[in-house]
CSV table of C-alpha atoms and ligand atoms in Angstrom, one decimal:
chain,number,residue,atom,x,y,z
A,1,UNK,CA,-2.9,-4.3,-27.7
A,2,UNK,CA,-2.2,-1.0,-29.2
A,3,UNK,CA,-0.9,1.8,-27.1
A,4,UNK,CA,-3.5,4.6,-26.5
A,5,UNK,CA,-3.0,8.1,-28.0
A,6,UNK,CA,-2.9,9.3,-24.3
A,7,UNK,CA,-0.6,6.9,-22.6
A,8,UNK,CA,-2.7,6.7,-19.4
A,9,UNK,CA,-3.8,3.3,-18.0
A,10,UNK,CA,-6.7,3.3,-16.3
A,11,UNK,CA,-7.5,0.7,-13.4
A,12,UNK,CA,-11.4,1.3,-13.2
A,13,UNK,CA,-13.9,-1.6,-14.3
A,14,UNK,CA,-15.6,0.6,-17.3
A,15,UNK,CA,-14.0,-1.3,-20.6
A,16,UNK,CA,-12.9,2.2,-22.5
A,17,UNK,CA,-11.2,2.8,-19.4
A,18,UNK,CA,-9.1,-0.4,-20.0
A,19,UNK,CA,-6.3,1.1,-21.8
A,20,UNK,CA,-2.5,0.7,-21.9
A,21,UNK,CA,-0.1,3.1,-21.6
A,22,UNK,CA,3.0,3.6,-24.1
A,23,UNK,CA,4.9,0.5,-23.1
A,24,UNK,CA,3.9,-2.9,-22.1
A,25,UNK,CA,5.2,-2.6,-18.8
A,26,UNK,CA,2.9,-0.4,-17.6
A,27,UNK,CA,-0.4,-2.2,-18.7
A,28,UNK,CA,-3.3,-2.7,-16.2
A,29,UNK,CA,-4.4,-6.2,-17.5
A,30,UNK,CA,-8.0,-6.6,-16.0
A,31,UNK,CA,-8.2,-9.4,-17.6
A,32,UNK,CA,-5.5,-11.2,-15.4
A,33,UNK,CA,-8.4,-11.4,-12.7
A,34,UNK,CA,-10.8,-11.7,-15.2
A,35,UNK,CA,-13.6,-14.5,-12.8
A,36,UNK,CA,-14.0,-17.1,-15.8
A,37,UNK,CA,-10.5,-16.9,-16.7
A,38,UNK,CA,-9.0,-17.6,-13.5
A,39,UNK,CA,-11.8,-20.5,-12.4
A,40,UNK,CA,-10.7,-22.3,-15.7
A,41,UNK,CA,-7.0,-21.5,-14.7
A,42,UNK,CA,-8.2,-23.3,-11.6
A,43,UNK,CA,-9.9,-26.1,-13.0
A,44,UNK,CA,-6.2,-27.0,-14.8
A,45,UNK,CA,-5.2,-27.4,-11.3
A,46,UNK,CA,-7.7,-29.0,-9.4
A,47,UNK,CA,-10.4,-31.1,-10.5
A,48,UNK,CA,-12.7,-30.6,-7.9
A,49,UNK,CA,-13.6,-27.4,-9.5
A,50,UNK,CA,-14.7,-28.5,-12.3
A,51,UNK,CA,-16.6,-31.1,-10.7
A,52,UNK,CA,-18.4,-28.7,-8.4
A,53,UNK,CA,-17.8,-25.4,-9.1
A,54,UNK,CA,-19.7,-23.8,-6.6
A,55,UNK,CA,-16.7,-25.0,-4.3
A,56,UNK,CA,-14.7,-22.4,-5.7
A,57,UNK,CA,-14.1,-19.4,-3.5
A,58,UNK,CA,-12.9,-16.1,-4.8
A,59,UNK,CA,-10.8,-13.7,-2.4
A,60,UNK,CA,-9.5,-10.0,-3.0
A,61,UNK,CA,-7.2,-7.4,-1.7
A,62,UNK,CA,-6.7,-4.0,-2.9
A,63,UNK,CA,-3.4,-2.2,-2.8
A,64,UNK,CA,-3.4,1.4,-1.8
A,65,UNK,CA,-2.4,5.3,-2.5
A,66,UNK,CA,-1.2,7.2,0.5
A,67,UNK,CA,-2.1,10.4,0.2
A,68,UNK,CA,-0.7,11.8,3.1
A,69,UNK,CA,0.7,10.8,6.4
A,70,UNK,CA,4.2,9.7,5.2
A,71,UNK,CA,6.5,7.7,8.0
A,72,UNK,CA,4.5,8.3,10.4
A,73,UNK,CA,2.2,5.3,11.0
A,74,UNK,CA,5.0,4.0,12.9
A,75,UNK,CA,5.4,6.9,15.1
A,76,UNK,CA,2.0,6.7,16.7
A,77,UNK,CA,0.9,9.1,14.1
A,78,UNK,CA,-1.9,10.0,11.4
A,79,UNK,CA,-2.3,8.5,7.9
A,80,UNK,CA,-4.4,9.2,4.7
A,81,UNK,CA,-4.5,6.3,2.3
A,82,UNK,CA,-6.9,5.1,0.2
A,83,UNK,CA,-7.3,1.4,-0.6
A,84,UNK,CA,-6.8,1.6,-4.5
A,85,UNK,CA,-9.0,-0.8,-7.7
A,86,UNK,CA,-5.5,-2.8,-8.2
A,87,UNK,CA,-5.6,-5.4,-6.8
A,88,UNK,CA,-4.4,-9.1,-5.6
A,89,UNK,CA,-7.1,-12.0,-6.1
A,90,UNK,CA,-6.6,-16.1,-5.3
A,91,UNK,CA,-9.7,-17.7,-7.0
A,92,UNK,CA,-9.6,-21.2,-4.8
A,93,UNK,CA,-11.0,-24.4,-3.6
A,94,UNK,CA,-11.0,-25.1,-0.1
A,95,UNK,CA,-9.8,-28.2,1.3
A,96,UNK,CA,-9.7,-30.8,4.7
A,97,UNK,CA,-6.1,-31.8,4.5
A,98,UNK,CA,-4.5,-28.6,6.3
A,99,UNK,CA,-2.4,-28.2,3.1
A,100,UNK,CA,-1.7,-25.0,1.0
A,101,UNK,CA,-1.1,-24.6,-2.6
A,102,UNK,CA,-0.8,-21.7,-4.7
A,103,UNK,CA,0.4,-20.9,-8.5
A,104,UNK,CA,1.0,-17.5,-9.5
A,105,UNK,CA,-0.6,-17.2,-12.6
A,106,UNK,CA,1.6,-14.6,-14.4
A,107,UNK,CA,4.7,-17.3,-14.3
A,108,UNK,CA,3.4,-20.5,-13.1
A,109,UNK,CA,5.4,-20.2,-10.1
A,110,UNK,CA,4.2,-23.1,-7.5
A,111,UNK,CA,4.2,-22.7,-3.6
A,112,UNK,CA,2.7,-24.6,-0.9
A,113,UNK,CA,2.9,-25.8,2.5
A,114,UNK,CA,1.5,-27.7,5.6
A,115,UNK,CA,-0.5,-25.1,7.6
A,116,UNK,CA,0.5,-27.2,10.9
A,117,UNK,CA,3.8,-27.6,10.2
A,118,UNK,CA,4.0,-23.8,9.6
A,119,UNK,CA,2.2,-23.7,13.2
A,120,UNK,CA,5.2,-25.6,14.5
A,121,UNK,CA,8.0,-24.2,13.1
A,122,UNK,CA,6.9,-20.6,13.9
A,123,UNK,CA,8.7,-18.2,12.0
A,124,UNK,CA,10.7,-19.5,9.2
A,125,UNK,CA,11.5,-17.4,6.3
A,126,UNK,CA,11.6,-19.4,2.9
A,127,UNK,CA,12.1,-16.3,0.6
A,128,UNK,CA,10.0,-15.6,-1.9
A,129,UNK,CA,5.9,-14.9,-2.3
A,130,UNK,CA,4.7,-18.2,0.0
A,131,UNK,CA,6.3,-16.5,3.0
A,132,UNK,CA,3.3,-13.6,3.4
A,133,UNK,CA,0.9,-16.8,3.1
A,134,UNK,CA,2.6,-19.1,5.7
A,135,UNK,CA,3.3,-15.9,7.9
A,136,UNK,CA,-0.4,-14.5,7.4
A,137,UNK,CA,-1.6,-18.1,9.0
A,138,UNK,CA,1.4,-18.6,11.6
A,139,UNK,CA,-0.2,-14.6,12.7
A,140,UNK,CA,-3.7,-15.8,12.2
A,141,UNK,CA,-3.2,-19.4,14.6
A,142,UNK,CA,-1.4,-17.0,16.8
A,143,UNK,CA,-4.4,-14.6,17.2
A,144,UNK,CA,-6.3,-17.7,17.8
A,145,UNK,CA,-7.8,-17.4,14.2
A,146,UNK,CA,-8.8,-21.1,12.5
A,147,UNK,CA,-7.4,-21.9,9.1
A,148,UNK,CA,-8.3,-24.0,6.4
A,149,UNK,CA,-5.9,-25.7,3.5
A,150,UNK,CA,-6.8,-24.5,-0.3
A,151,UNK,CA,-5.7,-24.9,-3.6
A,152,UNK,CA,-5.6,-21.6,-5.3
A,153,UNK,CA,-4.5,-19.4,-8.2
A,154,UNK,CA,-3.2,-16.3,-7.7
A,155,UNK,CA,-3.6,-13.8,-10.2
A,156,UNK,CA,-2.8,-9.4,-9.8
A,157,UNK,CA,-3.4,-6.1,-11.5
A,158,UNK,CA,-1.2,-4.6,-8.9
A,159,UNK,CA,2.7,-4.0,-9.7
A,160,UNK,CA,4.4,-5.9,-7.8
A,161,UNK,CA,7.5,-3.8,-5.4
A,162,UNK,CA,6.3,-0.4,-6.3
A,163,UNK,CA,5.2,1.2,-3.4
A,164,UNK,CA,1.5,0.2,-3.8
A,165,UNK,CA,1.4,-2.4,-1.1
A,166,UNK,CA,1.4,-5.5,-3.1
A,167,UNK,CA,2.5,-7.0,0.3
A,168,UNK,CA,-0.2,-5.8,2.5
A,169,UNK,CA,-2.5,-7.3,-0.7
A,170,UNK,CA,-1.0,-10.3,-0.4
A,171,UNK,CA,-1.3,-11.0,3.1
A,172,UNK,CA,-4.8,-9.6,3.2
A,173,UNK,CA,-6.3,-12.3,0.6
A,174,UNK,CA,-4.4,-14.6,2.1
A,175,UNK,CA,-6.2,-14.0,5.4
A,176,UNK,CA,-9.4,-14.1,3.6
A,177,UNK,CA,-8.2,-17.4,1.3
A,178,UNK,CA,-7.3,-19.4,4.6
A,179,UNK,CA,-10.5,-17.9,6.8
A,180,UNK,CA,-12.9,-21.6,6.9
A,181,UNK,CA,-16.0,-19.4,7.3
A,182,UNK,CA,-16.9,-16.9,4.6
A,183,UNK,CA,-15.2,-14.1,6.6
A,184,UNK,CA,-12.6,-13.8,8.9
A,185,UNK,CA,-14.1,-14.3,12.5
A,186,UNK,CA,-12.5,-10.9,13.5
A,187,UNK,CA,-13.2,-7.1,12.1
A,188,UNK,CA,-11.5,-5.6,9.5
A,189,UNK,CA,-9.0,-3.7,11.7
A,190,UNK,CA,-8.4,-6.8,13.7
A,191,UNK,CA,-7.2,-8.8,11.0
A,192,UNK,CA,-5.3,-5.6,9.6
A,193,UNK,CA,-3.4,-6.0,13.0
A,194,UNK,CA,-3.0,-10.0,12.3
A,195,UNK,CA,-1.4,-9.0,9.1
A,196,UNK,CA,0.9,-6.4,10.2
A,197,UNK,CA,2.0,-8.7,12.6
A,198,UNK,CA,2.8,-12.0,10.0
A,199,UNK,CA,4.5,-8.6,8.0
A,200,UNK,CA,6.4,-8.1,11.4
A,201,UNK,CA,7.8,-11.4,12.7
A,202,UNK,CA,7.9,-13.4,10.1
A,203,UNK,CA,8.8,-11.5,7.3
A,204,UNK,CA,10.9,-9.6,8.9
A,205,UNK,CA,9.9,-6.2,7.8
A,206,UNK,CA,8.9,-3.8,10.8
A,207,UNK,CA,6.3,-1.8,9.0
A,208,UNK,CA,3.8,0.2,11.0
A,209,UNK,CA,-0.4,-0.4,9.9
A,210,UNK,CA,-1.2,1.8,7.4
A,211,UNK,CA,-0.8,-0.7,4.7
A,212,UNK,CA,-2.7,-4.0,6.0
A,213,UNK,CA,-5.0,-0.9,7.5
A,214,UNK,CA,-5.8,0.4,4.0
A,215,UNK,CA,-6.4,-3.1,2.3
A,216,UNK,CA,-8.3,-4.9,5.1
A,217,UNK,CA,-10.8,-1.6,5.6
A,218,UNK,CA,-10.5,0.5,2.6
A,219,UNK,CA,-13.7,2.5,1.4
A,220,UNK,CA,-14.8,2.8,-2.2
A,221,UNK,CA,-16.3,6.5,-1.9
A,222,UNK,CA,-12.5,7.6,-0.6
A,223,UNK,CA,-9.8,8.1,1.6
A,224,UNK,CA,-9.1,6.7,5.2
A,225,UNK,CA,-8.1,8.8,8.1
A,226,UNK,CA,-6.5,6.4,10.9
A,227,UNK,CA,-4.9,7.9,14.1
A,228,UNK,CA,-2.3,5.0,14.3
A,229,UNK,CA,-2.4,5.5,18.3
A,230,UNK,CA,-5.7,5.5,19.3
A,231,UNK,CA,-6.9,2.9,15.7
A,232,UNK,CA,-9.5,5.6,15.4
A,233,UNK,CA,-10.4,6.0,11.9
A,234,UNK,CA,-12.8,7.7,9.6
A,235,UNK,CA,-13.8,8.1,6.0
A,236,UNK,CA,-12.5,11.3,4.0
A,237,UNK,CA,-14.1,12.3,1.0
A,238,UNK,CA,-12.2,13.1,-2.0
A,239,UNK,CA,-13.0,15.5,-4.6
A,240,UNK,CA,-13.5,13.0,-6.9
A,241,UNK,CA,-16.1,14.3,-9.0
A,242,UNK,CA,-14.1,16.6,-10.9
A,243,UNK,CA,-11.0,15.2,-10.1
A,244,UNK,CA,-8.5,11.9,-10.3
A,245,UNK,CA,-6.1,9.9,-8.6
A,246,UNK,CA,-3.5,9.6,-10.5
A,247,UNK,CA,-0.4,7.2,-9.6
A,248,UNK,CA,3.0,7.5,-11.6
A,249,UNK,CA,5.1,4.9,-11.2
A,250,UNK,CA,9.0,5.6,-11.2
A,251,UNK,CA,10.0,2.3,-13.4
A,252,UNK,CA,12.8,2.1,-10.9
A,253,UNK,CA,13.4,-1.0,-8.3
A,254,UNK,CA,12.9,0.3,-4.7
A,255,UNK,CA,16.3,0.1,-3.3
A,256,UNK,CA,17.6,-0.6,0.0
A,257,UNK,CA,14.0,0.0,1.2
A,258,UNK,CA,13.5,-3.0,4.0
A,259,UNK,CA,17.2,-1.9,5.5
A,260,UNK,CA,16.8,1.8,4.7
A,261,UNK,CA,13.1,1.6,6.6
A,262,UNK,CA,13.9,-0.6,9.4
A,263,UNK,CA,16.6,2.1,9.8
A,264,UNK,CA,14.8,5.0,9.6
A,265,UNK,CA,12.1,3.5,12.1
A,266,UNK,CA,15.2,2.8,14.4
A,267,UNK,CA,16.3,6.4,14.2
A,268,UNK,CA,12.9,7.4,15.2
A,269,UNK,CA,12.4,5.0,18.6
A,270,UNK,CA,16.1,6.0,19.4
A,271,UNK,CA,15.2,10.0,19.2
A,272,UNK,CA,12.1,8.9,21.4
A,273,UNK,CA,14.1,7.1,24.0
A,274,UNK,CA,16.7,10.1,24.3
A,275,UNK,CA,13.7,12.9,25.0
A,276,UNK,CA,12.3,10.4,27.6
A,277,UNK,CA,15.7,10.2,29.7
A,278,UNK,CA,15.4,14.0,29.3
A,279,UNK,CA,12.2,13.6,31.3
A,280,UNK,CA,9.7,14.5,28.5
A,281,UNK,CA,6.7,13.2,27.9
A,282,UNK,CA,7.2,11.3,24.9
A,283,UNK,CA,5.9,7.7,24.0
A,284,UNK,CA,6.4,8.1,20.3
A,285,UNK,CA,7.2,11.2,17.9
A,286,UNK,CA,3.6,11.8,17.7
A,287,UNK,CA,3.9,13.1,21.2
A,288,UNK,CA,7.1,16.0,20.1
A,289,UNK,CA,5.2,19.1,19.3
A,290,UNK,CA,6.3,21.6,17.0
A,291,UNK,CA,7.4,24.3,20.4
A,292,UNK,CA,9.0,20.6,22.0
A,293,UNK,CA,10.7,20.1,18.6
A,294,UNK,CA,12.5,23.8,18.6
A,295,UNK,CA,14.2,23.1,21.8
A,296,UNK,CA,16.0,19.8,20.3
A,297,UNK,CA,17.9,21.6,18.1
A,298,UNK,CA,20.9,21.1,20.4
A,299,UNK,CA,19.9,17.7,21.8
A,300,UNK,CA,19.8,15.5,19.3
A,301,UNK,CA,22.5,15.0,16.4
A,302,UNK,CA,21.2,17.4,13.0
A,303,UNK,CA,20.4,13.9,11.2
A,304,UNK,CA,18.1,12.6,14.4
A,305,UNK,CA,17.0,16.0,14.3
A,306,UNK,CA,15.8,15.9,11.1
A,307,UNK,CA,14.1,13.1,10.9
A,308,UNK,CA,11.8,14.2,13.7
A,309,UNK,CA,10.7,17.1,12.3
A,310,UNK,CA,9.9,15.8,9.1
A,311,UNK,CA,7.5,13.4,11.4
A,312,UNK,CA,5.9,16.3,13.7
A,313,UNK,CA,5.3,18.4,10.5
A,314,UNK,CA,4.1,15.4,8.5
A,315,UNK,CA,1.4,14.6,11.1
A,316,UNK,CA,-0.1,18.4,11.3
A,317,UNK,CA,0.2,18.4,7.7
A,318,UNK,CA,-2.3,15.4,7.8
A,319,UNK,CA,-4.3,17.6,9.9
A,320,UNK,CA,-4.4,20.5,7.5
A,321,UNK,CA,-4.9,18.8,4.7
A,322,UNK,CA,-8.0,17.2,6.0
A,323,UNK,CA,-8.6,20.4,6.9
A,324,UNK,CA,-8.4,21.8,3.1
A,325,UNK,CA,-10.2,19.2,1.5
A,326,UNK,CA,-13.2,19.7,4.1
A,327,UNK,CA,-13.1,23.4,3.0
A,328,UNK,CA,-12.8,22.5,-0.8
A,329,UNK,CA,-9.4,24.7,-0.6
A,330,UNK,CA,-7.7,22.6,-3.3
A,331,UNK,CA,-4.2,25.4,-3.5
A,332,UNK,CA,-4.0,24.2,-0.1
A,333,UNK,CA,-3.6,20.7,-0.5
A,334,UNK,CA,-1.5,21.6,-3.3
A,335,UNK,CA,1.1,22.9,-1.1
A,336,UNK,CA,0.5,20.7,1.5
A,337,UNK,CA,1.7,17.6,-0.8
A,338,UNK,CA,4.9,20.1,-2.2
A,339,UNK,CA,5.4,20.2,1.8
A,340,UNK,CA,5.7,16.7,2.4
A,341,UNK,CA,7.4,15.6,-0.7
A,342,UNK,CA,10.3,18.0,0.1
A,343,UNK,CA,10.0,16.9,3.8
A,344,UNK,CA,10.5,13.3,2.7
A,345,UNK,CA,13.1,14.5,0.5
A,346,UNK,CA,15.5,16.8,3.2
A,347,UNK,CA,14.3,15.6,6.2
A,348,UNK,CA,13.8,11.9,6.1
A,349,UNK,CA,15.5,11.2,3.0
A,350,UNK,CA,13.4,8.7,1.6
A,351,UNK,CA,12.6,10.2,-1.6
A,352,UNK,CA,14.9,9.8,-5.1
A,353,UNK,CA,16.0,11.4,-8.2
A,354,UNK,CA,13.1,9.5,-10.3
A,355,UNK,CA,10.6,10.7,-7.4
A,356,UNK,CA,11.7,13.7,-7.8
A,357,UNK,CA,11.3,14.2,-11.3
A,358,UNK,CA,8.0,12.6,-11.7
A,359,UNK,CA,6.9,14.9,-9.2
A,360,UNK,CA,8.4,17.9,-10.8
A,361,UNK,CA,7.1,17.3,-14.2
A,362,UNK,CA,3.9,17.0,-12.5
A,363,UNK,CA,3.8,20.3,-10.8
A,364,UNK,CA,4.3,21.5,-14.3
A,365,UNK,CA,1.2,20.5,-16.1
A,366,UNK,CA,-1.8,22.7,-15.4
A,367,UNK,CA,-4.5,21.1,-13.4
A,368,UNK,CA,-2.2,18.7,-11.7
A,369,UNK,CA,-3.4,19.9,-8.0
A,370,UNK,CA,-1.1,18.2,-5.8
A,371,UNK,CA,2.0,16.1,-6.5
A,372,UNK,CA,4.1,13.9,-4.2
A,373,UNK,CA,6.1,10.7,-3.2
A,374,UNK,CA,3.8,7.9,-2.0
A,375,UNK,CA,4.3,4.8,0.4
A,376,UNK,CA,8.0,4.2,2.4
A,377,UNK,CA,10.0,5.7,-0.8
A,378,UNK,CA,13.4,4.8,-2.5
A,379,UNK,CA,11.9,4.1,-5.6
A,380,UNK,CA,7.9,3.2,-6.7
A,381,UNK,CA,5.2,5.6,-7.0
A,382,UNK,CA,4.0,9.4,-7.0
A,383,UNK,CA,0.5,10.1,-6.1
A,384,UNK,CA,-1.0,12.8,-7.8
A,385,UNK,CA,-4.5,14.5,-7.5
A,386,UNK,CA,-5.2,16.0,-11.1
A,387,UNK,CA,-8.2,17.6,-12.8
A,388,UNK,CA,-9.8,15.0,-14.7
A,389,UNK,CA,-9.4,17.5,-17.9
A,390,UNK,CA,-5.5,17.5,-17.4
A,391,UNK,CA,-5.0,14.0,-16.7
A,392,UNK,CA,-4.1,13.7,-20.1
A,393,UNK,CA,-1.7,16.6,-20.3
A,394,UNK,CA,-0.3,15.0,-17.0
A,395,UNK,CA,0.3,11.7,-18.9
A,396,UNK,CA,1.7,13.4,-22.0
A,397,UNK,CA,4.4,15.2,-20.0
A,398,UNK,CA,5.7,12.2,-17.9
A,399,UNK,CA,5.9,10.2,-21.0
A,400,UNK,CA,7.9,13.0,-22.9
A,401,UNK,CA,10.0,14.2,-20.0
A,402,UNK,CA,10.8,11.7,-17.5
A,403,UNK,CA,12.5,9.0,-20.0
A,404,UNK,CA,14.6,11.9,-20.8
A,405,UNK,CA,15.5,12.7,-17.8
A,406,UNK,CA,16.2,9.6,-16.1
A,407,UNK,CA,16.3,6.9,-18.8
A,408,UNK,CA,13.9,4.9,-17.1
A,409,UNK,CA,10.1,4.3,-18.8
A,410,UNK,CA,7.3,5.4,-16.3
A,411,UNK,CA,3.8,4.2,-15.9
A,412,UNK,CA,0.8,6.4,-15.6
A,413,UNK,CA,-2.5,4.6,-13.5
A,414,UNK,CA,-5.4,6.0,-13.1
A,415,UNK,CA,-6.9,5.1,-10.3
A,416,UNK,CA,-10.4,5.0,-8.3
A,417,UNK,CA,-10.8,4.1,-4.4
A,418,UNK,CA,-11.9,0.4,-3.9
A,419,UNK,CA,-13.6,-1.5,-0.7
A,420,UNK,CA,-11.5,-3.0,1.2
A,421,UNK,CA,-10.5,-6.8,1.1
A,422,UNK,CA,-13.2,-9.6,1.1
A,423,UNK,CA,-14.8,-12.3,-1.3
A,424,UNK,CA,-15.4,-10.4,-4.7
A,425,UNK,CA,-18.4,-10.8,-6.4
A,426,UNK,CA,-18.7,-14.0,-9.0
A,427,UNK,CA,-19.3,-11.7,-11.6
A,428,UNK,CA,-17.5,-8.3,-11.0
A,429,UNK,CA,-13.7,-8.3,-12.0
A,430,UNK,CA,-13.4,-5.0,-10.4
A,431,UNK,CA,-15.1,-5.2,-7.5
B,501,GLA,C1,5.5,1.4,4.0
B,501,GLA,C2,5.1,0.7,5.3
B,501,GLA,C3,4.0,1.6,6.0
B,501,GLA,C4,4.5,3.0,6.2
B,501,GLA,C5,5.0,3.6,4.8
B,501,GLA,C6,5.6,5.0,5.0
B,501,GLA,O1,4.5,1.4,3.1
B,501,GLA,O2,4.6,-0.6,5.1
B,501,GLA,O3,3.7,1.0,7.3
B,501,GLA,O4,5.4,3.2,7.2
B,501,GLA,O5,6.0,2.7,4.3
B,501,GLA,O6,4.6,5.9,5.3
């Protein structure tokens, strides 16, 4: 496919929209969850649907964009994402004998199991993709939830490990892949919860909800608010009009991130457990306010220190920004993203040279409105809200620049909110 003079793929269903960027890396294939291609993948797999193909079942999870609220899901805090139109899809057959089996369409890759034995063993990490399946239905009989066995193909749009929350995807459409009925027999938050917690014990990472939050009950008119205390949440329009999301993706591998984030959440419960043997009122870092935070200066080490103010300023930055885009005040949210990228940078120390310079460049280009780091960091994605006029321009400079200055190749998505997970329509590739 030849490269387009502009260098920005675009995620969104519309087909002049379905370009690729400057290398082949970055292209958004649409047609690798294109419906008829992926039944007929299906059909090389199992028989059955061919013989009756309205057996076939086809489930899908979006990714997401943060757009604010960074490390601080964890901390009984607020976050802004928005479920994103990349996404994970398993186009399947259901089946009686309580077995499993998946291929992963890009390699051919084959995984299965026996759902009881699964049940039995409890958690047992295998490695690889299969374990957010088997731990998404271990979570799911744990909750009480029934399963069913399938045979599926699994097919993607979203990169895989780049800060987009291919794993939340993942464990999402599997949720809604091993669900008998045709849907889960909880709500959307509920099974966000399930998900978190197959994400939590049996894969071993100890990420907060925003991610299974964004996928299970993102909204495709905009952004998310969820106060990760109270599960309160509420839709947030975005200027979307006359704007775009934009995502750049760094090109690098995240590195250290499940030690690195496991750590940094550890820091965070150890700061909490220090105030409270101090005799303040603090259940989480949500709880520290900004006058609490001045009088730590002494208590805690600088590096503890740190990382709890980047967490009290991130969540009234959530706040504000909220705050800005209700009031159209677009500067504002401008410098509220410069605030939490450097935050994530000095503070928490999550960000990295590559995230640094995409988000640089960006802050560059006229009409780029707000620029920052998105998701837990060390690598993956910026998040960028640009004038739909400059998003070009935006594209042009990271192309140019960022090689340059980091010898990496970036990507440059374009992308719109989407729904949150479910069965996608027969038709719709998009959904
Ligand atoms: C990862 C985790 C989330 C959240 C972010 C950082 O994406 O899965 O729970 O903590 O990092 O905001």
């Amino acid at each position: 496919m030849p490269a387009p003079a502009d260098g920005v793929a675009r995620a969104a269903g519309d087909p002049s929209r379905r370009t690729v960027p400057g290398s082949p890396s970055g292209a958004v294939d649409r047609s690798a969850v294109d419906p008829d291609r992926m039944r007929a993948r299906l059909a090389a797999i199992e028989p059955t649907a061919v013989a009756d193909p309205g057996a076939v079942v086809v489930v899908r999870a979006p990714g997401r964009v943060n757009l604010i609220g960074e490390h601080t899901d964890y901390n009984d805090g607020l976050v802004l994402p928005a479920a994103i139109d990349l996404e994970i899809r398993i186009s399947l057959v259901p089946t009686r004998d309580r077995r499993v089996e998946i291929v992963l369409d890009a390699t051919g890759e084959r995984a299965g199991f026996d759902l009881d034995a699964v049940i039995a063993a409890g958690p047992a990490r295998r490695g690889g993709f299969v374990d957010y399946v088997a731990g998404t239905a271990w979570a799911m009989h744990e909750a009480g939830m029934p399963l069913r066995g399938f045979r599926g193909i699994l097919a993607s749009t979203l990169p895989q490990g780049s800060g987009l929350s291919s794993s939340a995807a993942l464990e999402l459409a599997s949720a809604w892949a091993l669900s008998p009925a045709t849907d889960p027999a909880v709500d959307a938050l509920t099974l966000a919860r399930i998900c978190q917690r197959a994400e939590n014990a049996y894969v071993g990472v100890a990420c907060g909800l925003m991610d299974q939050f964004a996928s299970s009950c993102g909204r495709a008119d905009g952004a998310v608010l969820l106060d990760c205390r109270s599960l309160e949440h509420r839709a947030v329009p975005l200027p979307l009009a006359e704007h775009a999301l934009v995502v750049c993706h760094t090109g690098s591998e995240r590195k250290l991130q499940a030690s690195e984030y496991n750590a940094r959440r550890a820091q965070c419960e150890r700061a909490v457990a220090v105030l409270a043997e101090r005799g303040l009122p603090v259940r989480a870092l949500r709880d520290v306010t900004p006058a609490m935070l001045d009088g730590l200066r002494g208590v805690l080490d600088d590096e503890t220190f740190r990382r709890c103010a980047h967490v009290v300023g991130e969540d009234a930055r959530v706040l504000a920004t909220i705050d800005a885009l209700g009031r159209g005040d677009l500067l504002a949210v401008g410098r509220l993203f410069a605030e939490s990228h450097a935050s994530l940078r000095d503070l928490y120390e999550v960000s990295s040279p590559e995230l640094d310079a995409l988000v640089a460049i960006a802050e560059g280009v006229p009409g780029v409105v707000a620029a920052r780091m998105t998701g837990a960091g060390f690598g993956g994605c910026t998040v960028n809200l640009v004038r739909r006029d400059a998003v070009d321009a935006l594209a042009r400079a990271v192309h140019s620049e960022y090689p340059a200055r980091t010898g990496l190749t970036p990507r440059v998505l374009a992308v719109d909110p989407a729904a949150g997970a479910g069965i996608a329509a027969p038709t719709d590739p998009t959904a």
